[in-house]
Structure formats: structure tokens, C-alpha cells
Coordinates of C-alpha atoms in Angstrom, one line a residue:
M1 CA 180.8 168.5 108.3
D2 CA 184.5 169.2 107.6
R3 CA 184.5 171.8 110.4
E4 CA 183.1 169.2 112.9
K5 CA 185.7 166.7 111.8
R6 CA 188.4 169.3 112.2
K7 CA 187.2 170.2 115.7
E8 CA 187.1 166.5 116.6
K9 CA 190.7 166.0 115.5
I10 CA 191.9 169.1 117.3
A11 CA 190.0 168.1 120.5
L12 CA 191.4 164.6 120.3
F13 CA 195.0 165.9 119.8
I14 CA 194.6 168.2 122.8
F15 CA 193.1 165.4 124.9
I16 CA 196.0 163.0 124.1
A17 CA 198.6 165.7 124.6
A18 CA 197.1 166.5 128.0
I19 CA 197.3 162.9 129.0
Y20 CA 201.0 162.7 128.1
I21 CA 201.7 165.9 129.9
F22 CA 199.8 164.7 133.0
V23 CA 201.8 161.4 133.0
F24 CA 205.1 163.4 132.7
I25 CA 204.1 165.6 135.7
L26 CA 203.3 162.5 137.7
E27 CA 206.7 161.1 136.9
L28 CA 208.3 164.2 138.3
T29 CA 206.2 164.6 141.4
L30 CA 205.2 161.1 142.8
R31 CA 207.4 158.5 144.3
K32 CA 208.7 155.9 142.0
T33 CA 207.1 153.2 144.1
S34 CA 203.6 154.7 144.0
I35 CA 200.7 152.4 143.1
V36 CA 199.6 155.0 140.5
F37 CA 202.5 154.0 138.3
T38 CA 201.6 150.3 138.5
V39 CA 198.0 151.1 137.4
L40 CA 199.2 153.5 134.6
R41 CA 201.9 151.1 133.2
K42 CA 199.9 147.9 133.4
G43 CA 196.7 149.6 132.2
A44 CA 198.6 151.0 129.1
I45 CA 200.1 147.6 128.3
Y46 CA 196.7 145.9 128.7
S47 CA 195.2 148.6 126.5
L48 CA 197.4 147.7 123.6
V49 CA 196.8 143.9 123.9
A50 CA 193.0 144.5 124.3
V51 CA 192.9 146.7 121.2
S52 CA 194.9 144.1 119.3
M53 CA 192.3 141.5 120.5
N54 CA 189.5 143.8 119.5
L55 CA 190.9 144.1 116.0
L56 CA 190.2 140.3 115.7
N57 CA 187.1 139.9 117.7
G58 CA 185.4 143.2 117.2
F59 CA 186.4 144.4 113.7
T60 CA 187.1 141.1 111.9
G61 CA 184.7 138.9 113.7
L62 CA 187.2 136.2 114.5
F63 CA 186.8 134.6 118.0
S64 CA 190.4 134.1 119.0
L65 CA 191.7 133.3 122.5
G66 CA 195.4 133.0 121.8
Q67 CA 196.6 136.4 122.9
A68 CA 198.4 135.1 126.0
G69 CA 200.5 132.8 123.8
F70 CA 201.6 135.6 121.5
M71 CA 202.4 137.7 124.5
L72 CA 204.5 134.9 125.9
L73 CA 206.4 134.7 122.6
G74 CA 207.0 138.5 122.6
A75 CA 208.1 138.5 126.3
Y76 CA 210.6 135.7 125.8
T77 CA 212.0 137.1 122.6
Y78 CA 212.6 140.5 124.2
G79 CA 214.1 139.0 127.3
I80 CA 216.5 136.6 125.4
L81 CA 217.6 139.2 122.9
T82 CA 218.2 142.1 125.3
M83 CA 219.9 140.2 128.1
P84 CA 223.6 141.3 128.2
T85 CA 226.0 138.7 126.9
S86 CA 227.9 138.8 130.2
V87 CA 224.8 137.7 132.0
K88 CA 224.2 134.8 129.6
E89 CA 227.7 133.5 129.9
G90 CA 227.6 133.6 133.7
T91 CA 225.5 131.5 136.1
S92 CA 223.0 134.0 137.3
V93 CA 220.3 133.3 134.7
Y94 CA 221.1 130.2 132.7
R95 CA 222.1 128.2 135.8
Y96 CA 221.6 124.7 134.3
Y97 CA 222.2 125.5 130.7
D98 CA 224.7 127.1 128.3
A99 CA 222.9 130.0 126.6
L100 CA 222.2 129.4 122.9
I101 CA 222.1 133.1 121.8
K102 CA 225.4 134.8 122.6
F103 CA 224.6 138.4 121.6
D104 CA 222.3 141.1 122.9
T105 CA 220.3 143.9 121.2
G106 CA 218.9 147.3 122.0
V107 CA 215.5 148.0 123.6
F108 CA 213.7 149.1 120.3
T109 CA 215.2 146.2 118.3
G110 CA 214.0 143.8 121.0
L111 CA 210.5 145.3 120.9
I112 CA 210.3 145.0 117.1
A113 CA 211.7 141.5 117.2
A114 CA 209.2 140.5 119.8
G115 CA 206.3 141.6 117.5
L116 CA 207.9 139.9 114.5
V117 CA 208.4 136.5 116.2
A118 CA 204.7 136.5 117.4
A119 CA 203.6 137.5 113.9
L120 CA 205.7 134.7 112.3
F121 CA 204.1 132.1 114.6
A122 CA 200.6 133.6 113.8
A123 CA 201.2 133.4 110.1
V124 CA 202.2 129.7 110.4
I125 CA 199.4 128.8 112.8
G126 CA 196.8 130.8 110.9
L127 CA 197.2 128.6 107.8
P128 CA 195.1 125.7 109.3
V129 CA 193.4 127.4 112.2
L130 CA 191.7 130.3 110.3
R131 CA 189.7 127.8 108.2
L132 CA 187.8 127.1 111.3
K133 CA 184.9 129.2 112.5
S134 CA 183.3 130.5 115.7
D135 CA 183.9 128.3 118.8
Y136 CA 186.2 125.9 116.9
L137 CA 188.6 128.8 116.2
A138 CA 188.5 129.9 119.8
I139 CA 189.3 126.3 121.0
A140 CA 192.1 126.0 118.5
T141 CA 193.8 129.3 119.4
L142 CA 193.4 128.6 123.1
G143 CA 195.0 125.2 122.6
F144 CA 197.9 126.9 120.8
A145 CA 198.5 129.2 123.7
E146 CA 198.6 126.3 126.2
I147 CA 200.9 124.3 124.0
I148 CA 203.3 127.2 123.6
R149 CA 203.3 127.7 127.4
A150 CA 204.1 124.0 128.0
V151 CA 206.8 123.9 125.3
F152 CA 208.6 126.9 126.7
Q153 CA 208.8 125.1 130.0
W154 CA 210.4 122.1 128.4
D155 CA 213.9 121.3 129.6
V156 CA 215.1 120.4 126.1
L157 CA 214.6 124.1 125.1
G158 CA 216.6 125.2 128.2
P159 CA 219.5 126.8 126.3
L160 CA 217.0 129.1 124.7
T161 CA 214.2 129.6 127.3
N162 CA 216.0 128.7 130.5
G163 CA 213.4 125.9 130.9
A164 CA 210.9 126.5 133.7
N165 CA 213.3 128.9 135.4
L166 CA 212.9 132.7 135.3
I167 CA 214.4 134.9 132.6
R168 CA 215.7 138.0 134.2
N169 CA 218.5 140.7 134.1
Y170 CA 217.5 141.8 130.6
K171 CA 216.9 145.5 129.7
D172 CA 213.8 146.7 131.6
L173 CA 212.2 150.1 132.2
T174 CA 215.2 151.3 134.3
N175 CA 217.6 150.8 131.3
I176 CA 215.9 153.2 128.9
T177 CA 217.8 156.4 128.2
I178 CA 216.9 159.4 126.1
P179 CA 218.6 159.1 122.7
F180 CA 222.1 160.5 122.5
T181 CA 222.2 161.1 126.3
D182 CA 222.7 159.2 129.5
I183 CA 219.5 160.6 131.0
Q184 CA 217.0 158.0 132.0
F185 CA 213.7 158.1 130.0
P186 CA 210.6 158.3 132.3
P187 CA 209.4 154.7 132.4
T188 CA 205.7 155.4 132.4
L189 CA 206.0 157.9 129.7
F190 CA 208.0 155.5 127.6
I191 CA 205.2 152.8 127.8
F192 CA 202.6 155.4 126.9
I193 CA 204.5 156.5 123.9
V194 CA 205.1 153.0 122.6
V195 CA 201.5 152.0 123.3
G196 CA 200.2 155.3 121.7
I197 CA 202.2 154.7 118.5
C198 CA 201.0 151.1 118.2
I199 CA 197.3 152.0 118.8
A200 CA 197.5 154.8 116.3
I201 CA 198.8 152.4 113.7
I202 CA 195.9 150.0 114.5
V203 CA 193.4 152.9 114.2
M204 CA 194.8 154.0 110.8
L205 CA 194.6 150.3 109.7
I206 CA 190.9 150.1 110.7
N207 CA 190.1 153.4 108.9
S208 CA 191.8 152.1 105.7
S209 CA 190.5 149.9 102.9
Y210 CA 191.8 146.9 104.8
G211 CA 189.8 147.9 107.8
R212 CA 186.6 148.2 105.8
A213 CA 187.3 144.7 104.4
F214 CA 187.7 143.4 107.9
K215 CA 184.3 144.9 108.9
A216 CA 182.7 143.5 105.8
I217 CA 183.9 140.0 106.8
R218 CA 182.6 140.5 110.3
D219 CA 179.1 141.6 109.1
D220 CA 178.6 139.0 106.3
E221 CA 181.3 136.7 104.9
V222 CA 179.1 135.7 101.9
A223 CA 178.4 139.3 100.9
A224 CA 182.1 140.2 101.5
E225 CA 183.3 137.3 99.2
A226 CA 180.7 138.4 96.6
M227 CA 182.2 141.9 96.6
G228 CA 185.6 140.4 95.7
I229 CA 187.2 140.3 99.2
N230 CA 189.6 137.4 99.7
L231 CA 188.3 136.0 103.0
F232 CA 191.3 133.9 104.0
R233 CA 193.9 136.5 103.0
H234 CA 192.2 139.2 105.0
K235 CA 191.6 137.0 108.0
E236 CA 195.3 135.9 108.0
L237 CA 196.4 139.6 107.7
S238 CA 194.2 140.6 110.7
F239 CA 195.4 137.6 112.7
V240 CA 199.1 138.4 112.0
I241 CA 198.8 142.1 112.7
S242 CA 196.9 141.5 116.0
S243 CA 199.6 139.0 117.0
F244 CA 202.4 141.4 116.2
F245 CA 201.0 144.0 118.6
A246 CA 200.3 141.3 121.2
G247 CA 204.0 140.3 121.0
I248 CA 205.0 143.9 121.6
S249 CA 202.6 144.2 124.6
G250 CA 204.2 141.0 125.9
A251 CA 207.6 142.6 125.6
L252 CA 206.4 145.7 127.5
L253 CA 204.9 143.5 130.2
A254 CA 208.3 141.8 130.5
M255 CA 209.9 145.2 130.9
F256 CA 207.3 146.1 133.6
Q257 CA 207.6 142.9 135.6
F258 CA 211.4 142.6 135.4
T259 CA 211.1 138.8 135.0
V260 CA 209.6 136.4 132.5
Q261 CA 208.3 132.9 133.2
A262 CA 206.0 130.8 131.0
S263 CA 203.7 130.1 133.9
Q264 CA 202.7 133.7 134.1
F265 CA 200.9 133.5 130.7
R266 CA 198.0 131.2 131.7
T267 CA 194.6 130.9 130.2
S268 CA 193.2 133.2 132.9
M269 CA 195.2 136.1 131.3
T270 CA 193.3 135.6 128.0
Y271 CA 190.0 135.6 129.8
E272 CA 191.0 138.8 131.6
L273 CA 191.7 140.4 128.2
L274 CA 188.4 139.1 126.7
L275 CA 186.6 140.5 129.7
I276 CA 188.2 143.9 129.2
V277 CA 187.2 143.9 125.5
V278 CA 183.6 143.0 126.4
I279 CA 183.4 145.7 129.2
G280 CA 184.8 148.4 126.9
G281 CA 182.7 147.4 123.9
I282 CA 183.4 145.0 121.1
G283 CA 184.4 147.2 118.2
S284 CA 185.5 150.2 120.2
I285 CA 189.1 151.2 120.5
S286 CA 188.5 153.9 123.1
G287 CA 186.3 151.5 125.0
S288 CA 189.1 148.9 125.2
C289 CA 191.5 151.6 126.5
I290 CA 189.0 152.9 129.2
A291 CA 188.1 149.4 130.3
S292 CA 191.8 148.4 130.6
F293 CA 192.6 151.2 133.0
L294 CA 189.3 150.7 134.9
Y295 CA 190.0 146.9 135.3
I296 CA 193.6 147.4 136.5
A297 CA 192.6 150.2 138.9
L298 CA 189.8 148.1 140.4
S299 CA 191.9 144.9 140.7
E300 CA 195.2 146.4 141.7
W301 CA 194.4 149.6 143.6
W302 CA 190.9 150.6 144.6
L303 CA 189.7 147.3 146.1
R304 CA 193.1 146.3 147.6
G305 CA 191.9 147.2 151.1
L306 CA 189.3 144.4 151.0
D307 CA 192.1 141.9 151.4
M308 CA 193.9 143.8 154.2
G309 CA 191.1 144.3 156.8
T310 CA 190.5 148.0 156.1
F311 CA 188.5 149.5 153.3
L312 CA 187.2 153.1 153.0
G313 CA 188.2 153.8 156.6
I314 CA 186.2 150.8 157.9
H315 CA 188.3 148.4 159.9
A316 CA 186.7 145.0 159.8
P317 CA 189.3 142.2 159.7
N318 CA 186.7 139.5 160.1
L319 CA 184.9 140.7 156.9
F320 CA 187.7 142.2 154.8
R321 CA 190.0 139.2 154.6
S322 CA 192.0 137.6 151.9
G323 CA 189.9 136.7 148.8
F324 CA 187.1 139.1 149.6
R325 CA 188.4 141.5 146.9
R326 CA 187.7 139.0 144.2
L327 CA 184.1 138.7 145.4
V328 CA 183.4 142.4 145.3
F329 CA 185.4 142.8 142.0
S330 CA 183.2 140.1 140.4
V331 CA 180.0 141.9 141.6
A332 CA 181.3 145.2 140.2
I333 CA 182.0 143.6 136.8
M334 CA 178.5 142.0 136.8
C335 CA 177.0 145.4 137.5
I336 CA 178.9 147.0 134.6
V337 CA 177.8 144.3 132.3
L338 CA 174.2 144.5 133.4
F339 CA 173.9 148.3 133.1
F340 CA 176.1 148.5 129.9
S341 CA 174.9 145.4 127.9
K342 CA 177.0 146.4 124.9
G343 CA 180.0 147.6 127.0
I344 CA 180.9 151.1 128.2
M345 CA 181.3 152.5 124.7
G346 CA 179.3 149.9 122.7
D347 CA 180.7 150.0 119.1
K348 CA 181.2 153.8 119.3
E349 CA 184.3 155.8 119.9
L350 CA 184.9 158.6 122.4
S351 CA 184.3 162.0 120.7
L352 CA 183.7 165.6 121.7
K353 CA 180.2 165.5 120.4
R354 CA 179.3 162.4 122.3
M355 CA 180.8 163.8 125.5
K356 CA 178.6 166.9 125.1
E357 CA 175.5 164.8 124.6
R358 CA 176.3 162.7 127.6
I359 CA 176.9 165.8 129.8
A360 CA 173.7 167.4 128.5
A361 CA 171.7 164.2 129.3
V362 CA 172.6 164.3 133.0
P363 CA 170.2 167.1 134.1
L364 CA 167.5 165.6 131.9
F365 CA 167.9 162.3 133.8
F366 CA 167.5 164.0 137.1
K367 CA 164.4 165.9 135.9
R368 CA 162.8 162.7 134.8
L369 CA 163.7 161.1 138.1
K370 CA 162.0 164.0 140.0
K371 CA 158.9 163.7 137.9
R372 CA 158.6 160.0 138.7
E373 CA 159.0 160.7 142.4
A374 CA 156.3 163.4 142.2

């Protein structure tokens, strides 16, 4: 058993290392404007926020829909803190206001601050909200996200948030350098490293005693409380940790998009994230990661031709017109949900043993199919 676990760890390490090497090679070979980088960067960011959402919905059993709000807090915190002082004092960003914060911080300080601000709001909001259950909790957290979005567009907060205007000219992916040098850090590799570290922390948390307590609460709250688990404290802890990483993912999204505006963080973003979690499998970390890249690739890349008149070499402007991509994308999502009722991974994780079993099952599937035809 120990040998199998050791093999699994080695195989996982090799697989992750191969991914990072592959991303680094792509950074060196492809054009900077390639759509591949859009899919990789946005897919990685969505992986982090989907995993953080899965920590709540899949591992703790809390139906929360406030991730977009926490991402908004993280994005604004990062943008405001990392924007150069010279930009704040000029008229290029705070056109109608005098900037409230007159200093700027580094990239890593901004990322950590983004997570901490989101976690602080979660700790305060969680006090009344986490006493609710099921649909009521979902409605309360969704309402929080909408209220936060409206407040950040309020003109009274203009000196801090720039009102309904864009926040820009902060430190984005082009401003990251390798420590102690002036060499630019590969942007996609930077996102993968930050996301990888954050997901690794979440995985370690899930495999700890706290993670086992979260799962116990998910399975049966009465039994968990009888075992001595403080329900509210552990729910609050899960909620705060999930929000912390959602805030970091919001900061990464701000770095990726080069601008921040409250209107970007609509309810539809939360629904997208919930869809990713369901497609990947509620309670599966690897499932959330796979579903994130699959979702972004489908919506941003593979089906793009359906809105431009040409798809898979077929030129049909009367059929492939603006909006047709959404129809096909919806059908593709429905097919995935129908054939994978518990998601792509269910509640399991990607492993070497499971991959071997799946590969071995392919020829058996075709043999059975031939027998039925005969």
C-alpha cells in the first residue's frame, strides 16, 4: 500500500512538473498574442476560484454563491494598492476624484492583501449568514455579491474605487520580473505557479483534520456535532479560507484583464463557476481544474468560429452567425451533464491507477459494442 502511494506521489509530481515545463516551452515558442495563452491563463485563474468554491460546496456542504463578490474585492484591492502613486496623483485614472490611498505596493503584497480583504469581509458576513442553511444561504451570499458590486459603483466611494469608472495602470502581468533581476517573468508561468501553490494549500487543508471535519459536516451535521465538532466555527473557517483564495483569483484576473470594473463581476460569473464545479465533479479538486480549462477552451477558443461564419473549414455565414456559439456551447454542456451525471471526475481525484483502469476499459467497451452489433 505504501509503495502504491509512493508511486502515486511520484507520478503526480512528474505530471505537474511536465505541465510547468510545457507551459514554459509555450512561452518561448508561441506568439504573445496567441489564443492559447488566453485559455491557459484564464483557465488557471478559474481553476483556483472553482477549487475554492468546491471547498465550500463540495467538501463542507455549504451552498454559497458569493464568489464573484469576493473576486471583486480582491481585484479592486490589488488594483488600488499596486497602482503607482504618480498615476493616482495624475488625471489618467482618478479623473473625477482625488485618490484616497497615496502609496503603492509590490505584486506579491498586493496578492496577499487581496486575499486578506476578501477573507475579512467573509469573516464579518459569515457571522449572520452561516446560520442559514441550503437555499437561504445561497440567496444571502448571492445578495451580498450584488450589494458589493453596487456599492463599489457608488460615486461616494469614488476616491477609493474610482466610482463606476475603470481602474487601470496598476501592476499587471507585464510588470512582473524575476527576483533580483530586471528579466520579465513569463506571465503564464507566473499565474500557474501562484495558482499551483494556492491549490496545493487547499489540498493539504482538505487532507488535514480540519478537512475531515468539513467532510463530516457535509455528510451529517448532527453526527458531526455529536462527535464534538464545532459546526459554526468550522463553517466560518471554510468560508473565510474559500474567500481568501477567491480574492487572490480576483487579483489574478485583474492582472490578466489589465482593467477592473465592478460591472465585470456580475451574477453570471458565479453561475459560470458553479457550472464548472458541477461539470468537474462536486468534491473533486482535479475535476474542477479539468472542467475550468475545458470550459474556457470551449467558450473562448474551439467554438469561436461559430460566431464568425466559418467553423471546421465550413463556410456558412447564414448559419454560423453571432450568438450561435452560445447555442452549441449550451448543447455541449448538456451532453456532458447527461453522460457524466456526477461530473467528469465525480467525487474522485485523478490518479495513476484510475487512469490505467480507464485506458484498460477502452478495448473492453469496443468488444462489448461489437458483441451487441453481432
